[in-house]
Amino acid sequence: MHHRECRISTLLFFSSYWTRPLNLNELIEELKNLHDEQLPNDIVIFPPEDTDEDSGDEDLVQISNLPGSQLRAEAITNLTRSTISDSSKDEDDIPLSHFAKNIPRLVGQLPSTKKEAESQLMQSLETDLDKFSKVRPLIDAMNQRFIDSAPQEECHSLDESMVPYYGRHGAKQFIRGKLIRWGYKFWMSITRLDYVEWFDSYQGSSTTIQGFQYLLRYLFRQFFTTLQLLEELKSKGQKGTGTIRENRLGKDCKVMVSNTLKKKERGSFDYCTAEENEIVVCKWNDSNAVSITSNSNPVFPTMQVKRYSEKDKKRVLVDQPNIIKEYNENMGGVDRADENISHYRVSIRGKK
């Protein structure tokens, strides 16, 4: 019984992502599985374009032997309550466009008609700045779905993700040292358990992203991290932690130089705290010197972690500051999401 409940909840979770029109056969099957209190009030069925509505032949046809063109006609479920009109105007005299204009559209729903899709496409093509304008409606719809179904968590990781691509495109990137060097670069916001909440494309140094309005705690890599950024987040009451490049620490940061720290034993660390804004900068000697800064996580208490020692040929215990521990526990979602996405690569290599 427990297995069945888990399966049903999983199906309901993923079914909330996408909505699509149903043909008549699928609609009948769905209605058979619903209880009386779950039945929708209104069901709107669009006939195919080549159907003669004035011939009257439709009145002589039963559902069991409808032609294939009508069985494949799209049906949209309207969940809003409608009132009965006393108008004497015959329903057959009302044009089909009247019903189409009054169908409520769900927020974030993908375009269900060719005309609607073309309208959204032409709006996105009005600007030449967006190199992903052709798929911008799809990206916006996916982000809205992701946010609506996102789990509520405190920590949110922000990092880059590479999508492999070897063709010609203005947004293609080459990043040396990455596992995927050629392809599209995307910014992604991911939870600790690798749930993708939001993503957007990188199109050059002038790229601006909107992201989220409110978050509890940011975690980011050294590409984003600066002391000024953490100070700005703290002034807005938001927490942030991230690795930082040594040339961004500034002259006022009296922390040990990385080359000096590397000569000490593994697990050694040094830190300093700014008195005016309480931003902590810590350096920890693991297999290499790691620099990290935060406006919320303290250095202490320290804990011990296992590391393999080349000298002793066995695992040994080394000290690890609390700020490093919190970062490692909550930042791994990006790598896990990259691994999951890599299993579902699209085999098409063209740009169309």
C-alpha atoms as a printed R data frame, in Angstrom:
    type eleno elety resid chain resno       x      y       z
1   ATOM     1    CA   MET     A     1   0.000  0.000   0.000
2   ATOM     2    CA   HIS     A     2   2.842  2.347   0.802
3   ATOM     3    CA   HIS     A     3   4.422  1.672  -2.616
4   ATOM     4    CA   ARG     A     4   1.149  2.513  -4.372
5   ATOM     5    CA   GLU     A     5   0.771  5.812  -2.488
6   ATOM     6    CA   CYS     A     6   4.340  6.815  -3.382
7   ATOM     7    CA   ARG     A     7   3.694  6.013  -7.040
8   ATOM     8    CA   ILE     A     8   0.476  8.057  -7.129
9   ATOM     9    CA   SER     A     9   2.084 11.062  -5.434
10  ATOM    10    CA   THR     A    10   4.978 10.919  -7.897
11  ATOM    11    CA   LEU     A    11   2.600 10.854 -10.871
12  ATOM    12    CA   LEU     A    12   0.633 13.792  -9.494
13  ATOM    13    CA   PHE     A    13   3.849 15.739  -8.936
14  ATOM    14    CA   PHE     A    14   5.107 15.355 -12.492
15  ATOM    15    CA   SER     A    15   1.659 15.724 -14.059
16  ATOM    16    CA   SER     A    16   1.514 19.256 -12.650
17  ATOM    17    CA   TYR     A    17   4.422 20.297 -14.880
18  ATOM    18    CA   TRP     A    18   2.828 20.077 -18.297
19  ATOM    19    CA   THR     A    19  -0.698 20.475 -19.608
20  ATOM    20    CA   ARG     A    20  -1.695 19.496 -23.124
21  ATOM    21    CA   PRO     A    21  -4.945 19.243 -25.066
22  ATOM    22    CA   LEU     A    22  -6.580 15.809 -25.060
23  ATOM    23    CA   ASN     A    23  -8.271 14.114 -27.961
24  ATOM    24    CA   LEU     A    24 -11.780 12.796 -27.437
25  ATOM    25    CA   ASN     A    25 -10.757  9.208 -26.672
26  ATOM    26    CA   GLU     A    26  -8.272 10.368 -24.033
27  ATOM    27    CA   LEU     A    27 -10.826 12.733 -22.532
28  ATOM    28    CA   ILE     A    28 -13.413  9.955 -22.153
29  ATOM    29    CA   GLU     A    29 -10.855  7.722 -20.432
30  ATOM    30    CA   GLU     A    30  -9.914 10.526 -18.031
31  ATOM    31    CA   LEU     A    31 -13.551 11.223 -17.142
32  ATOM    32    CA   LYS     A    32 -14.169  7.527 -16.384
33  ATOM    33    CA   ASN     A    33 -11.442  7.599 -13.737
34  ATOM    34    CA   LEU     A    34 -12.766 10.702 -11.936
35  ATOM    35    CA   HIS     A    35 -15.260 10.788  -9.076
36  ATOM    36    CA   ASP     A    36 -18.383 12.910  -9.235
37  ATOM    37    CA   GLU     A    37 -16.901 15.702  -7.122
38  ATOM    38    CA   GLN     A    38 -13.823 15.832  -9.387
39  ATOM    39    CA   LEU     A    39 -15.712 16.218 -12.667
40  ATOM    40    CA   PRO     A    40 -15.126 19.559 -14.446
41  ATOM    41    CA   ASN     A    41 -18.056 21.877 -15.001
42  ATOM    42    CA   ASP     A    42 -17.329 22.742 -18.636
43  ATOM    43    CA   ILE     A    43 -15.541 20.914 -21.445
44  ATOM    44    CA   VAL     A    44 -14.802 22.808 -24.655
45  ATOM    45    CA   ILE     A    45 -14.188 20.716 -27.800
46  ATOM    46    CA   PHE     A    46 -12.719 22.274 -30.927
47  ATOM    47    CA   PRO     A    47 -13.802 20.603 -34.192
48  ATOM    48    CA   PRO     A    48 -11.182 20.083 -36.931
49  ATOM    49    CA   GLU     A    49 -10.754 22.841 -39.478
50  ATOM    50    CA   ASP     A    50 -12.169 20.776 -42.378
51  ATOM    51    CA   THR     A    51 -15.425 19.873 -40.568
52  ATOM    52    CA   ASP     A    52 -18.662 21.154 -42.108
53  ATOM    53    CA   GLU     A    53 -20.497 22.519 -39.048
54  ATOM    54    CA   ASP     A    54 -23.655 23.383 -40.985
55  ATOM    55    CA   SER     A    55 -24.245 19.976 -42.581
56  ATOM    56    CA   GLY     A    56 -25.998 18.510 -39.552
57  ATOM    57    CA   ASP     A    57 -24.231 15.165 -39.999
58  ATOM    58    CA   GLU     A    58 -22.657 15.483 -36.555
59  ATOM    59    CA   ASP     A    59 -26.067 15.063 -34.887
60  ATOM    60    CA   LEU     A    60 -26.462 11.606 -36.432
61  ATOM    61    CA   VAL     A    61 -23.110 10.289 -35.234
62  ATOM    62    CA   GLN     A    62 -22.625  8.624 -31.846
63  ATOM    63    CA   ILE     A    63 -19.468  8.880 -29.732
64  ATOM    64    CA   SER     A    64 -18.732  5.205 -30.329
65  ATOM    65    CA   ASN     A    65 -18.285  5.695 -34.083
66  ATOM    66    CA   LEU     A    66 -17.069  9.264 -34.501
67  ATOM    67    CA   PRO     A    67 -14.714  9.857 -37.437
68  ATOM    68    CA   GLY     A    68 -10.992  9.933 -36.738
69  ATOM    69    CA   SER     A    69 -10.725 13.684 -37.422
70  ATOM    70    CA   GLN     A    70 -13.106 14.462 -34.552
71  ATOM    71    CA   LEU     A    71 -11.591 11.874 -32.226
72  ATOM    72    CA   ARG     A    72  -8.294 13.705 -32.608
73  ATOM    73    CA   ALA     A    73  -9.852 17.126 -32.065
74  ATOM    74    CA   GLU     A    74  -8.409 18.998 -29.089
75  ATOM    75    CA   ALA     A    75 -10.501 19.337 -25.920
76  ATOM    76    CA   ILE     A    76  -9.676 21.866 -23.212
77  ATOM    77    CA   THR     A    77 -11.055 21.503 -19.688
78  ATOM    78    CA   ASN     A    78 -12.452 24.700 -18.157
79  ATOM    79    CA   LEU     A    79 -12.423 24.427 -14.355
80  ATOM    80    CA   THR     A    80 -14.195 27.733 -13.727
81  ATOM    81    CA   ARG     A    81 -17.882 27.762 -12.865
82  ATOM    82    CA   SER     A    82 -20.150 29.112 -15.561
83  ATOM    83    CA   THR     A    83 -23.588 30.677 -15.226
84  ATOM    84    CA   ILE     A    84 -26.579 29.652 -17.358
85  ATOM    85    CA   SER     A    85 -27.511 32.409 -19.779
86  ATOM    86    CA   ASP     A    86 -31.156 33.179 -20.579
87  ATOM    87    CA   SER     A    87 -30.273 34.618 -23.945
88  ATOM    88    CA   SER     A    88 -32.496 33.364 -26.756
89  ATOM    89    CA   LYS     A    89 -29.623 33.507 -29.237
90  ATOM    90    CA   ASP     A    90 -29.045 30.113 -30.762
91  ATOM    91    CA   GLU     A    91 -25.692 28.553 -29.892
92  ATOM    92    CA   ASP     A    92 -25.131 27.552 -33.511
93  ATOM    93    CA   ASP     A    93 -25.141 31.234 -34.518
94  ATOM    94    CA   ILE     A    94 -22.225 32.063 -32.183
95  ATOM    95    CA   PRO     A    95 -18.890 31.892 -34.021
96  ATOM    96    CA   LEU     A    96 -16.223 29.513 -32.777
97  ATOM    97    CA   SER     A    97 -13.831 32.422 -32.192
98  ATOM    98    CA   HIS     A    98 -16.136 33.635 -29.384
99  ATOM    99    CA   PHE     A    99 -15.475 30.481 -27.361
100 ATOM   100    CA   ALA     A   100 -11.752 30.497 -28.101
101 ATOM   101    CA   LYS     A   101 -11.347 34.060 -26.807
102 ATOM   102    CA   ASN     A   102 -13.108 33.292 -23.519
103 ATOM   103    CA   ILE     A   103 -11.134 30.188 -22.595
104 ATOM   104    CA   PRO     A   104  -9.067 30.939 -19.451
105 ATOM   105    CA   ARG     A   105  -5.338 30.443 -19.884
106 ATOM   106    CA   LEU     A   106  -3.258 29.018 -17.058
107 ATOM   107    CA   VAL     A   107  -0.213 31.044 -16.023
108 ATOM   108    CA   GLY     A   108   2.901 29.555 -17.589
109 ATOM   109    CA   GLN     A   109   0.946 27.256 -19.944
110 ATOM   110    CA   LEU     A   110   2.616 26.451 -23.234
111 ATOM   111    CA   PRO     A   111   0.886 27.778 -26.377
112 ATOM   112    CA   SER     A   112  -1.841 25.345 -27.381
113 ATOM   113    CA   THR     A   113  -2.571 26.740 -30.851
114 ATOM   114    CA   LYS     A   114  -0.355 27.549 -33.799
115 ATOM   115    CA   LYS     A   115  -1.566 31.148 -33.886
116 ATOM   116    CA   GLU     A   116  -0.748 31.674 -30.212
117 ATOM   117    CA   ALA     A   117   2.708 30.147 -30.639
118 ATOM   118    CA   GLU     A   118   3.435 32.375 -33.648
119 ATOM   119    CA   SER     A   119   2.282 35.441 -31.704
120 ATOM   120    CA   GLN     A   120   4.635 34.687 -28.808
121 ATOM   121    CA   LEU     A   121   7.466 33.991 -31.237
122 ATOM   122    CA   MET     A   122   7.040 37.298 -33.077
123 ATOM   123    CA   GLN     A   123   7.017 39.199 -29.784
124 ATOM   124    CA   SER     A   124  10.276 37.581 -28.735
125 ATOM   125    CA   LEU     A   125  11.876 38.326 -32.120
126 ATOM   126    CA   GLU     A   126  11.331 42.073 -31.735
127 ATOM   127    CA   THR     A   127  14.657 42.388 -29.921
128 ATOM   128    CA   ASP     A   128  18.003 41.449 -31.452
129 ATOM   129    CA   LEU     A   129  19.745 41.206 -28.073
130 ATOM   130    CA   ASP     A   130  18.389 37.795 -27.098
131 ATOM   131    CA   LYS     A   131  20.236 35.034 -28.951
132 ATOM   132    CA   PHE     A   132  17.745 32.491 -27.574
133 ATOM   133    CA   SER     A   133  14.662 34.436 -28.659
134 ATOM   134    CA   LYS     A   134  13.235 31.504 -30.631
135 ATOM   135    CA   VAL     A   135  13.057 29.316 -27.524
136 ATOM   136    CA   ARG     A   136  12.489 32.125 -24.988
137 ATOM   137    CA   PRO     A   137   8.752 31.305 -24.571
138 ATOM   138    CA   LEU     A   138   9.682 27.696 -23.799
139 ATOM   139    CA   ILE     A   139  12.370 28.734 -21.281
140 ATOM   140    CA   ASP     A   140   9.965 31.119 -19.525
141 ATOM   141    CA   ALA     A   141   7.231 28.472 -19.366
142 ATOM   142    CA   MET     A   142   9.628 25.859 -17.972
143 ATOM   143    CA   ASN     A   143  10.964 28.257 -15.327
144 ATOM   144    CA   GLN     A   144   7.429 29.063 -14.221
145 ATOM   145    CA   ARG     A   145   6.646 25.348 -13.881
146 ATOM   146    CA   PHE     A   146   9.863 24.717 -11.975
147 ATOM   147    CA   ILE     A   147   9.180 27.532  -9.496
148 ATOM   148    CA   ASP     A   148   5.552 26.491  -8.936
149 ATOM   149    CA   SER     A   149   6.595 22.943  -7.989
150 ATOM   150    CA   ALA     A   150   9.874 23.747  -6.212
151 ATOM   151    CA   PRO     A   151  10.365 22.377  -2.675
152 ATOM   152    CA   GLN     A   152  10.791 24.958   0.082
153 ATOM   153    CA   GLU     A   153  14.408 24.893   1.221
154 ATOM   154    CA   GLU     A   154  16.763 27.343   2.876
155 ATOM   155    CA   CYS     A   155  19.861 26.914   0.708
156 ATOM   156    CA   HIS     A   156  19.946 27.596  -3.031
157 ATOM   157    CA   SER     A   157  23.032 26.998  -5.178
158 ATOM   158    CA   LEU     A   158  23.847 29.233  -8.138
159 ATOM   159    CA   ASP     A   159  26.370 27.940 -10.652
160 ATOM   160    CA   GLU     A   160  27.052 27.456 -14.345
161 ATOM   161    CA   SER     A   161  26.138 24.381 -16.371
162 ATOM   162    CA   MET     A   162  27.459 23.465 -19.820
163 ATOM   163    CA   VAL     A   163  25.278 21.906 -22.526
164 ATOM   164    CA   PRO     A   164  27.528 20.263 -25.164
165 ATOM   165    CA   TYR     A   165  27.186 21.649 -28.695
166 ATOM   166    CA   TYR     A   166  29.718 21.567 -31.551
167 ATOM   167    CA   GLY     A   167  27.816 23.391 -34.292
168 ATOM   168    CA   ARG     A   168  27.821 27.081 -35.152
169 ATOM   169    CA   HIS     A   169  25.919 29.487 -32.947
170 ATOM   170    CA   GLY     A   170  26.558 32.969 -31.608
171 ATOM   171    CA   ALA     A   171  26.037 31.874 -28.002
172 ATOM   172    CA   LYS     A   172  28.409 28.889 -28.094
173 ATOM   173    CA   GLN     A   173  31.165 29.070 -25.465
174 ATOM   174    CA   PHE     A   174  34.609 27.557 -25.025
175 ATOM   175    CA   ILE     A   175  35.761 27.170 -21.409
176 ATOM   176    CA   ARG     A   176  39.192 25.693 -20.871
177 ATOM   177    CA   GLY     A   177  39.546 23.192 -18.056
178 ATOM   178    CA   LYS     A   178  35.880 22.179 -17.995
179 ATOM   179    CA   LEU     A   179  34.668 18.631 -18.521
180 ATOM   180    CA   ILE     A   180  32.448 19.991 -21.322
181 ATOM   181    CA   ARG     A   181  34.513 22.659 -23.069
182 ATOM   182    CA   TRP     A   182  32.324 23.427 -26.118
183 ATOM   183    CA   GLY     A   183  28.633 24.229 -25.852
184 ATOM   184    CA   TYR     A   184  25.997 26.511 -24.387
185 ATOM   185    CA   LYS     A   185  26.523 27.976 -20.944
186 ATOM   186    CA   PHE     A   186  23.532 28.282 -18.615
187 ATOM   187    CA   TRP     A   187  23.148 29.806 -15.177
188 ATOM   188    CA   MET     A   188  21.181 27.475 -12.919
189 ATOM   189    CA   SER     A   189  19.666 27.800  -9.454
190 ATOM   190    CA   ILE     A   190  19.457 24.395  -7.788
191 ATOM   191    CA   THR     A   191  18.490 23.106  -4.356
192 ATOM   192    CA   ARG     A   192  20.681 20.938  -2.177
193 ATOM   193    CA   LEU     A   193  19.001 17.783  -3.532
194 ATOM   194    CA   ASP     A   194  19.623 18.696  -7.222
195 ATOM   195    CA   TYR     A   195  16.168 20.125  -8.036
196 ATOM   196    CA   VAL     A   196  16.472 22.737 -10.811
197 ATOM   197    CA   GLU     A   197  14.443 25.807  -9.791
198 ATOM   198    CA   TRP     A   198  15.443 28.211 -12.535
199 ATOM   199    CA   PHE     A   199  17.861 28.466 -15.467
200 ATOM   200    CA   ASP     A   200  18.820 31.051 -18.067
201 ATOM   201    CA   SER     A   201  21.306 31.305 -20.893
202 ATOM   202    CA   TYR     A   202  24.644 33.116 -20.832
203 ATOM   203    CA   GLN     A   203  25.109 35.340 -23.892
204 ATOM   204    CA   GLY     A   204  28.213 37.348 -23.075
205 ATOM   205    CA   SER     A   205  29.487 39.810 -20.491
206 ATOM   206    CA   SER     A   206  26.449 42.071 -20.979
207 ATOM   207    CA   THR     A   207  24.001 39.331 -19.983
208 ATOM   208    CA   THR     A   208  21.548 40.382 -17.275
209 ATOM   209    CA   ILE     A   209  19.465 37.824 -15.416
210 ATOM   210    CA   GLN     A   210  16.476 38.452 -13.209
211 ATOM   211    CA   GLY     A   211  16.629 35.371 -11.001
212 ATOM   212    CA   PHE     A   212  14.642 35.282  -7.766
213 ATOM   213    CA   GLN     A   213  13.303 38.156  -5.725
214 ATOM   214    CA   TYR     A   214  13.553 36.484  -2.316
215 ATOM   215    CA   LEU     A   215  15.875 33.723  -1.144
216 ATOM   216    CA   LEU     A   216  17.027 32.669   2.305
217 ATOM   217    CA   ARG     A   217  20.649 31.749   1.589
218 ATOM   218    CA   TYR     A   218  22.846 31.974  -1.494
219 ATOM   219    CA   LEU     A   219  25.699 29.594  -2.292
220 ATOM   220    CA   PHE     A   220  27.937 30.380  -5.253
221 ATOM   221    CA   ARG     A   221  31.310 29.603  -6.796
222 ATOM   222    CA   GLN     A   222  34.320 31.915  -7.120
223 ATOM   223    CA   PHE     A   223  33.112 33.296 -10.463
224 ATOM   224    CA   PHE     A   224  30.456 35.378  -8.663
225 ATOM   225    CA   THR     A   225  31.911 35.946  -5.205
226 ATOM   226    CA   THR     A   226  33.222 39.349  -4.113
227 ATOM   227    CA   LEU     A   227  33.339 41.019  -0.706
228 ATOM   228    CA   GLN     A   228  31.172 43.846  -2.058
229 ATOM   229    CA   LEU     A   229  28.512 41.324  -3.109
230 ATOM   230    CA   LEU     A   230  28.338 39.786   0.366
231 ATOM   231    CA   GLU     A   231  28.160 43.232   1.927
232 ATOM   232    CA   GLU     A   232  25.258 44.155  -0.360
233 ATOM   233    CA   LEU     A   233  23.425 40.915   0.477
234 ATOM   234    CA   LYS     A   234  23.901 41.509   4.203
235 ATOM   235    CA   SER     A   235  22.455 45.018   3.912
236 ATOM   236    CA   LYS     A   236  19.322 43.426   2.407
237 ATOM   237    CA   GLY     A   237  19.083 40.815   5.162
238 ATOM   238    CA   GLN     A   238  20.130 37.884   2.961
239 ATOM   239    CA   LYS     A   239  22.826 35.289   3.630
240 ATOM   240    CA   GLY     A   240  25.592 34.347   1.230
241 ATOM   241    CA   THR     A   241  28.567 31.976   1.174
242 ATOM   242    CA   GLY     A   242  31.009 31.228  -1.626
243 ATOM   243    CA   THR     A   243  34.564 30.453  -2.616
244 ATOM   244    CA   ILE     A   244  36.536 33.522  -3.643
245 ATOM   245    CA   ARG     A   245  39.585 34.251  -5.771
246 ATOM   246    CA   GLU     A   246  42.631 35.492  -3.906
247 ATOM   247    CA   ASN     A   247  42.992 38.647  -6.017
248 ATOM   248    CA   ARG     A   248  39.521 39.765  -4.851
249 ATOM   249    CA   LEU     A   249  40.320 39.723  -1.133
250 ATOM   250    CA   GLY     A   250  41.817 43.205  -1.038
251 ATOM   251    CA   LYS     A   251  44.743 44.623   0.899
252 ATOM   252    CA   ASP     A   252  42.790 45.012   4.144
253 ATOM   253    CA   CYS     A   253  42.243 41.248   4.466
254 ATOM   254    CA   LYS     A   254  45.037 40.057   6.789
255 ATOM   255    CA   VAL     A   255  44.773 36.352   6.016
256 ATOM   256    CA   MET     A   256  47.711 34.038   5.309
257 ATOM   257    CA   VAL     A   257  48.954 33.849   1.722
258 ATOM   258    CA   SER     A   258  48.053 30.594  -0.061
259 ATOM   259    CA   ASN     A   259  51.670 29.668  -0.850
260 ATOM   260    CA   THR     A   260  52.550 29.926   2.849
261 ATOM   261    CA   LEU     A   261  49.483 27.943   3.922
262 ATOM   262    CA   LYS     A   262  50.326 25.099   1.520
263 ATOM   263    CA   LYS     A   263  53.579 24.457   3.392
264 ATOM   264    CA   LYS     A   264  51.715 23.721   6.618
265 ATOM   265    CA   GLU     A   265  50.142 20.387   7.504
266 ATOM   266    CA   ARG     A   266  46.867 19.325   5.956
267 ATOM   267    CA   GLY     A   267  43.864 20.722   7.817
268 ATOM   268    CA   SER     A   268  45.548 23.997   8.796
269 ATOM   269    CA   PHE     A   269  43.474 27.144   8.309
270 ATOM   270    CA   ASP     A   270  43.590 30.875   8.849
271 ATOM   271    CA   TYR     A   271  40.785 33.442   8.924
272 ATOM   272    CA   CYS     A   272  39.930 37.076   9.539
273 ATOM   273    CA   THR     A   273  36.689 38.937  10.244
274 ATOM   274    CA   ALA     A   274  35.812 42.459   9.152
275 ATOM   275    CA   GLU     A   275  34.690 44.500  12.154
276 ATOM   276    CA   GLU     A   276  32.358 46.842  10.274
277 ATOM   277    CA   ASN     A   277  30.218 44.212   8.496
278 ATOM   278    CA   GLU     A   278  31.239 40.897  10.169
279 ATOM   279    CA   ILE     A   279  32.130 39.235   6.855
280 ATOM   280    CA   VAL     A   280  34.403 36.222   7.426
281 ATOM   281    CA   VAL     A   281  37.249 35.203   5.090
282 ATOM   282    CA   CYS     A   282  38.792 31.779   5.708
283 ATOM   283    CA   LYS     A   283  41.581 29.805   4.012
284 ATOM   284    CA   TRP     A   284  41.847 26.059   4.524
285 ATOM   285    CA   ASN     A   285  44.654 23.753   3.419
286 ATOM   286    CA   ASP     A   286  43.211 20.542   1.967
287 ATOM   287    CA   SER     A   287  44.790 18.995  -1.134
288 ATOM   288    CA   ASN     A   288  45.149 22.649  -2.138
289 ATOM   289    CA   ALA     A   289  44.531 25.984  -0.433
290 ATOM   290    CA   VAL     A   290  40.824 26.922  -0.534
291 ATOM   291    CA   SER     A   291  39.589 30.490   0.049
292 ATOM   292    CA   ILE     A   292  35.991 30.989   1.169
293 ATOM   293    CA   THR     A   293  33.983 33.906   2.531
294 ATOM   294    CA   SER     A   294  30.563 34.306   4.139
295 ATOM   295    CA   ASN     A   295  28.356 36.887   5.817
296 ATOM   296    CA   SER     A   296  26.481 34.301   7.904
297 ATOM   297    CA   ASN     A   297  28.490 31.105   8.557
298 ATOM   298    CA   PRO     A   298  31.136 31.185  11.341
299 ATOM   299    CA   VAL     A   299  34.510 29.431  11.223
300 ATOM   300    CA   PHE     A   300  33.983 27.539  14.479
301 ATOM   301    CA   PRO     A   301  33.256 24.906  15.626
302 ATOM   302    CA   THR     A   302  35.673 22.778  13.634
303 ATOM   303    CA   MET     A   303  35.143 19.112  12.865
304 ATOM   304    CA   GLN     A   304  37.309 16.252  11.630
305 ATOM   305    CA   VAL     A   305  36.955 14.671   8.195
306 ATOM   306    CA   LYS     A   306  38.715 11.729   6.569
307 ATOM   307    CA   ARG     A   307  41.300 12.342   3.863
308 ATOM   308    CA   TYR     A   308  43.681  9.935   2.131
309 ATOM   309    CA   SER     A   309  47.347 10.557   2.977
310 ATOM   310    CA   GLU     A   310  49.906  9.761   0.268
311 ATOM   311    CA   LYS     A   311  52.650  9.773   2.872
312 ATOM   312    CA   ASP     A   312  51.006  7.300   5.277
313 ATOM   313    CA   LYS     A   313  49.121  5.349   2.541
314 ATOM   314    CA   LYS     A   314  45.906  5.405   4.561
315 ATOM   315    CA   ARG     A   315  43.005  7.637   5.523
316 ATOM   316    CA   VAL     A   316  43.719 10.177   8.238
317 ATOM   317    CA   LEU     A   317  41.595 12.700  10.152
318 ATOM   318    CA   VAL     A   318  42.099 16.399   9.410
319 ATOM   319    CA   ASP     A   319  40.421 19.493  10.852
320 ATOM   320    CA   GLN     A   320  37.763 21.260   8.801
321 ATOM   321    CA   PRO     A   321  36.201 24.666   9.643
322 ATOM   322    CA   ASN     A   322  32.430 24.912   9.957
323 ATOM   323    CA   ILE     A   323  32.187 27.352   7.032
324 ATOM   324    CA   ILE     A   324  33.743 24.736   4.708
325 ATOM   325    CA   LYS     A   325  31.428 22.024   6.032
326 ATOM   326    CA   GLU     A   326  28.270 24.083   5.393
327 ATOM   327    CA   TYR     A   327  29.410 24.964   1.878
328 ATOM   328    CA   ASN     A   328  30.218 21.368   0.888
329 ATOM   329    CA   GLU     A   329  26.941 19.994   2.246
330 ATOM   330    CA   ASN     A   330  24.721 22.432   0.344
331 ATOM   331    CA   MET     A   331  26.641 23.120  -2.879
332 ATOM   332    CA   GLY     A   332  26.712 19.608  -4.337
333 ATOM   333    CA   GLY     A   333  23.286 19.896  -5.978
334 ATOM   334    CA   VAL     A   334  24.703 21.544  -9.111
335 ATOM   335    CA   ASP     A   335  27.046 18.654  -9.874
336 ATOM   336    CA   ARG     A   336  24.297 16.114  -9.217
337 ATOM   337    CA   ALA     A   337  21.913 17.974 -11.522
338 ATOM   338    CA   ASP     A   338  24.563 18.050 -14.274
339 ATOM   339    CA   GLU     A   339  24.926 14.289 -13.958
340 ATOM   340    CA   ASN     A   340  21.162 13.744 -14.181
341 ATOM   341    CA   ILE     A   341  20.797 16.042 -17.195
342 ATOM   342    CA   SER     A   342  23.662 14.309 -19.010
343 ATOM   343    CA   HIS     A   343  21.632 11.079 -19.106
344 ATOM   344    CA   TYR     A   344  18.940 12.735 -21.278
345 ATOM   345    CA   ARG     A   345  20.903 14.526 -23.986
346 ATOM   346    CA   VAL     A   346  19.067 15.335 -27.210
347 ATOM   347    CA   SER     A   347  20.586 13.474 -30.164
348 ATOM   348    CA   ILE     A   348  19.704 16.214 -32.688
349 ATOM   349    CA   ARG     A   349  22.718 18.399 -33.514
350 ATOM   350    CA   GLY     A   350  21.022 21.039 -35.654
351 ATOM   351    CA   LYS     A   351  19.947 24.527 -34.555
352 ATOM   352    CA   LYS     A   352  16.356 24.271 -35.797
